[in-house]
Every structure is written in structure tokens, then in C-alpha cells.
PDB file of C-alpha atoms in Angstrom:
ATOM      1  CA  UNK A  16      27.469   9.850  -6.986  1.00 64.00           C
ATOM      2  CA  UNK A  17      24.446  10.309  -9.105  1.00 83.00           C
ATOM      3  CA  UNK A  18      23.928   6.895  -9.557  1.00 88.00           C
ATOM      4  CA  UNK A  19      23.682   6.384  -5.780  1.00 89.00           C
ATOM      5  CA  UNK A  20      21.164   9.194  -5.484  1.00 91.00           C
ATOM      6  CA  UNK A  21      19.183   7.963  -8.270  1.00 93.00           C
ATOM      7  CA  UNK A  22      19.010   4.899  -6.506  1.00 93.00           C
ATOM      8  CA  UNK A  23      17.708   6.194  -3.429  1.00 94.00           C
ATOM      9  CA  UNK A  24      14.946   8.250  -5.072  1.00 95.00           C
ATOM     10  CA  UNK A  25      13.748   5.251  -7.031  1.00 95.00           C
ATOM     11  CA  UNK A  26      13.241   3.427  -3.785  1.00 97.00           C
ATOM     12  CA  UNK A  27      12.094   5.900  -2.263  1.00 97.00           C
ATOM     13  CA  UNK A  28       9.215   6.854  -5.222  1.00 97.00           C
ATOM     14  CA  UNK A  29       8.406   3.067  -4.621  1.00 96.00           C
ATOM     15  CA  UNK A  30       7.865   3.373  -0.729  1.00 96.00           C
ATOM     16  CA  UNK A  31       5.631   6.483  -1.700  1.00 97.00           C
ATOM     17  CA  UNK A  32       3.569   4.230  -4.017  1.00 96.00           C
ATOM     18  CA  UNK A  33       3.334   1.482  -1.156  1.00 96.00           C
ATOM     19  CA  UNK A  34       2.207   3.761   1.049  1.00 96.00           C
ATOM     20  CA  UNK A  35      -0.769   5.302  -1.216  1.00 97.00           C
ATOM     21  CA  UNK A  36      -1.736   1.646  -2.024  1.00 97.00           C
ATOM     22  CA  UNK A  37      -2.051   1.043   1.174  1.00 96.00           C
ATOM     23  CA  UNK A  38      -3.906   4.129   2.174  1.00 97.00           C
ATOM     24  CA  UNK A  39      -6.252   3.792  -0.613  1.00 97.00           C
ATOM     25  CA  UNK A  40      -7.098   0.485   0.747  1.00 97.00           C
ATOM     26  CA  UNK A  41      -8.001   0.931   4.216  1.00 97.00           C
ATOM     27  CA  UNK A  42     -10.259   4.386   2.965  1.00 97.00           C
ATOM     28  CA  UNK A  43     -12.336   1.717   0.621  1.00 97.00           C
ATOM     29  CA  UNK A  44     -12.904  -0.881   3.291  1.00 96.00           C
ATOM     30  CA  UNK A  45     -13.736   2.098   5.406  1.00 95.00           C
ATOM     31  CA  UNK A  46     -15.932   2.974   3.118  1.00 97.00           C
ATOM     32  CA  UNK A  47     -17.843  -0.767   2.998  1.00 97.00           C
ATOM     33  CA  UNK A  48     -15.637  -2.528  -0.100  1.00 97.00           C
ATOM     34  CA  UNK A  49     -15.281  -5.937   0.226  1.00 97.00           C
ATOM     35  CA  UNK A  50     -12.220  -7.738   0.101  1.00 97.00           C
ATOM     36  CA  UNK A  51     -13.034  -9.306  -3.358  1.00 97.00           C
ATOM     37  CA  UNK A  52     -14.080  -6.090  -4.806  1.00 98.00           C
ATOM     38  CA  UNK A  53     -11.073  -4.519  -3.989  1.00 97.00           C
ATOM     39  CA  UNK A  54      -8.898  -7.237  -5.005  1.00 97.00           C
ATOM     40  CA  UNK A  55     -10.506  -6.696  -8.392  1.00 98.00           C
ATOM     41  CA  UNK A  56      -7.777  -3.125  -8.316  1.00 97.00           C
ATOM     42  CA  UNK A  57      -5.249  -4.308  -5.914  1.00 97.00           C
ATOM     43  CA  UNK A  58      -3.225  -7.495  -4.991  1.00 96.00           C
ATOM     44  CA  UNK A  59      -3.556  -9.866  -2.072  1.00 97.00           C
ATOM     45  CA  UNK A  60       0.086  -8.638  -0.991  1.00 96.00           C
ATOM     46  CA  UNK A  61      -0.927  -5.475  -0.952  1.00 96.00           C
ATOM     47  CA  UNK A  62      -4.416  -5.431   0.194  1.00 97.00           C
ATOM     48  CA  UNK A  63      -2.634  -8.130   3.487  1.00 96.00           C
ATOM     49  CA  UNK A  64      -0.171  -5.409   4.075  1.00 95.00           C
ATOM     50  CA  UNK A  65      -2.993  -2.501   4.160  1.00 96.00           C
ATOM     51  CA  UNK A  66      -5.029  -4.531   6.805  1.00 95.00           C
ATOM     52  CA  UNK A  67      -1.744  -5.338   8.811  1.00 93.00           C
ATOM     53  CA  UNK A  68      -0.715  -1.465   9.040  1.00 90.00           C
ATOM     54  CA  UNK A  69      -4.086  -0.702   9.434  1.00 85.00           C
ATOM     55  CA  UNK A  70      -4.079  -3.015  12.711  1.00 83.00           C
ATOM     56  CA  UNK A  71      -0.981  -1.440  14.092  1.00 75.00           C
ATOM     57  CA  UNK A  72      -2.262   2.129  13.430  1.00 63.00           C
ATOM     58  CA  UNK A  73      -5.521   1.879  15.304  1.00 57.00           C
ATOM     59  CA  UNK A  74      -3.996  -0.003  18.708  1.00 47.00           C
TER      60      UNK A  74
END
């Protein structure tokens, strides 16, 4: 049973890292980063995902 619940805390640790990726993102384009400055720190995946949730959070 562990192994299940170590399992489920490793994803979840991940989602929690997704999320502050994210997060971090849209706060330095609100703050006037460009997109290649920030993909100097962060990925295209990642920086596509932050604009997509950012999209759905401000409708």
C-alpha cells in the first residue's frame, strides 16, 4: 500500500510544480517579460500552458 501512496504523492508534488511554473509565468508577463526572456528560465510547453490557463482564468 505504500507504494501506491508514494505514487500518488509523487504525482501529486509534480502537479504542485506545474502549477507554480505556471503561476510564475503569468506574474512575469504581468509584470512586462517578454516571451523570449522568459523562455530564457522556462520551456515553450510550459510557458504555452501558462498563457492557455491564463486565458481560461480571466474569461
Amino acid at each position: 500500500m505504500s507504494g501506491v501512496m508514494e505514487k500518488y504523492e509523487k504525482i501529486a508534488a509534480e502537479e504542485a510544480t506545474q502549477r507554480t511554473k505556471r503561476q510564475a509565468i503569468r506574474n512575469m508577463l504581468e509584470l512586462g517579460l517578454t516571451k523570449e526572456q522568459i523562455l530564457k528560465k522556462y520551456s515553450e510547453e510550459d510557458f504555452n500552458e501558462a498563457v492557455e490557463e491564463g486565458k481560461t482564468v480571466m474569461v
